[in-house]
Amino acid sequence: MAELKYISGFGNECASEDPRCPGSLPEGQNNPQVCPYNLYAEQLSGSAFTCPRSTNKRSWLYRILPSVSHKPFESIDEGHVTHNWDEVDPDPNQLRWKPFEIPKASQKKVDFVSGLHTLCGAGDIKSNNGLAIHIFLCNTSMENRCFYNSDGDFLIVPQKGNLLIYTEFGKMLVQPNEICVIQRGMRFSIDVFEETRGYLLEVYGVHFELPDLGPIGANGLANPRDFLIPIAWYEDRQVPGGYTVINKYQGKLFAAKQDVSPFNVVAWHGNYTPYKYNLKNFMVINSVAFDHADPSIFTVLTAKSVRPGVAIADFVIFPPRWGVADKTFRPPYYHRNCMSEFMGLIRGHYEAKQGGFLPGGGSLHSTMTPHGPDADCFEKASKARLAPERIADGTMAFMFESSLSLAVTKWGLKASKCLDENYYKCWEPLKSHFTPNSRNPAEPN
């Protein structure tokens, strides 16, 4: 496959034409009486018309046929996709999952949509407030099928296997250690090349933004120039047996048939697009004297709530970096949090838990549930000689953090058969080091 090309920048006003049809963007207007090449003009709105310019999201698509050209939608089986947060009773315990098992292609072919499994979530789709965390487990490409989400945005984190994603705006190749965002309403189809696994964060009613930098200044964390947007690409393809368009609407799945590929956009312009980002480009901020800065310094993207400084969801990573803090317990501190913390591991070993937390698995520490380094990590870090050291080389852990109290689904607690019933035991060896008669403990040599 030829190397794909992209447009650089986050949230930019962009314009793109498939080079096979030069001049396919109208000049000076959005909706001419007759479009170049006799295309149809269609607007995709990601915000209300009257939103302030800083938050107004829309793109104009110039396509061979408009997306309305389909048969009626009919309800289909949702599989393991759900928005029912009352399936099982609440569980405040620390939860950890072993790597989620990918179905074998030799036993059953499963594509991206049929391989979606809702793990946990909260909120209400109909009022556009909340989120869901899904796991995708698939082994075959989507053939003459596409998917779009009427409920919210998808942030996709592949863990195993490359994703070739066809969108109405063009194609993206997304590999492990990269992420992509497919925003609300955008049709896409995914090709895979092996047994494939990953994580998916869905947010309702809001879009992902770059976090405000405050005193950090103008540069740092995920820089806007490193986000990549696909360039226009189209296929003028008839599908004799019918092309299936799958829609997620109010948490349910629906399917409609049409006669042509939906990826028939010859040109587009606007600021409402899919995009991808390589996590290796994250510019890490860290403490260089003592103590920890809070993990919010590792935020890549945020989906804000109406409360200042409080997110519906943050996407946070723990990338390779230097640890130099003096007189400091360097691993993550013990913590109880008003936020919910779901963690996943793309590769390597997470610094606070060298065993048990594995690539392709996950953990959930719910609102005010205590968590922190296991006993082995505590003992080693408390006695370590504090020289400058590399942390997390060859590793990429991440966190979906939310102000919402997340409910786990029946699949997450039972049907997945991946829940680690012994997770709590990693803290059982912790012992008291209290010295009531000596304020100053012996320092490591």
mmCIF file of C-alpha atoms in Angstrom, residues 286-293 323-333 378 380-387 389 443-444:
data_model
loop_
_atom_site.group_PDB
_atom_site.id
_atom_site.type_symbol
_atom_site.label_atom_id
_atom_site.label_comp_id
_atom_site.label_asym_id
_atom_site.label_seq_id
_atom_site.Cartn_x
_atom_site.Cartn_y
_atom_site.Cartn_z
ATOM 1 C CA ASN A 286 7.774 16.488 34.705
ATOM 2 C CA SER A 287 9.116 17.463 38.126
ATOM 3 C CA VAL A 288 12.823 18.314 38.124
ATOM 4 C CA ALA A 289 13.254 19.084 41.842
ATOM 5 C CA PHE A 290 11.083 17.061 44.245
ATOM 6 C CA ASP A 291 7.607 15.526 44.584
ATOM 7 C CA HIS A 292 5.140 14.766 41.810
ATOM 8 C CA ALA A 293 3.209 17.057 39.573
ATOM 9 C CA GLY A 323 12.771 10.656 36.544
ATOM 10 C CA VAL A 324 15.032 13.002 38.506
ATOM 11 C CA ALA A 325 13.017 14.088 41.548
ATOM 12 C CA ASP A 326 15.162 14.191 44.677
ATOM 13 C CA LYS A 327 14.103 12.878 48.117
ATOM 14 C CA THR A 328 10.917 11.619 46.502
ATOM 15 C CA PHE A 329 8.947 8.388 46.253
ATOM 16 C CA ARG A 330 8.981 8.330 42.467
ATOM 17 C CA PRO A 331 6.261 5.851 41.468
ATOM 18 C CA PRO A 332 2.650 7.101 41.431
ATOM 19 C CA TYR A 333 1.454 7.961 44.913
ATOM 20 C CA PHE A 378 6.674 0.275 47.312
ATOM 21 C CA LYS A 380 11.863 -1.224 45.975
ATOM 22 C CA ALA A 381 11.112 2.461 45.420
ATOM 23 C CA SER A 382 11.448 3.285 49.124
ATOM 24 C CA LYS A 383 14.976 1.870 49.191
ATOM 25 C CA ALA A 384 16.200 2.853 45.722
ATOM 26 C CA ARG A 385 19.217 5.094 45.227
ATOM 27 C CA LEU A 386 17.821 8.290 43.657
ATOM 28 C CA ALA A 387 19.919 8.840 40.587
ATOM 29 C CA GLU A 389 16.811 7.301 35.546
ATOM 30 C CA GLU A 443 17.598 6.974 54.296
ATOM 31 C CA PRO A 444 18.763 4.690 51.472
#
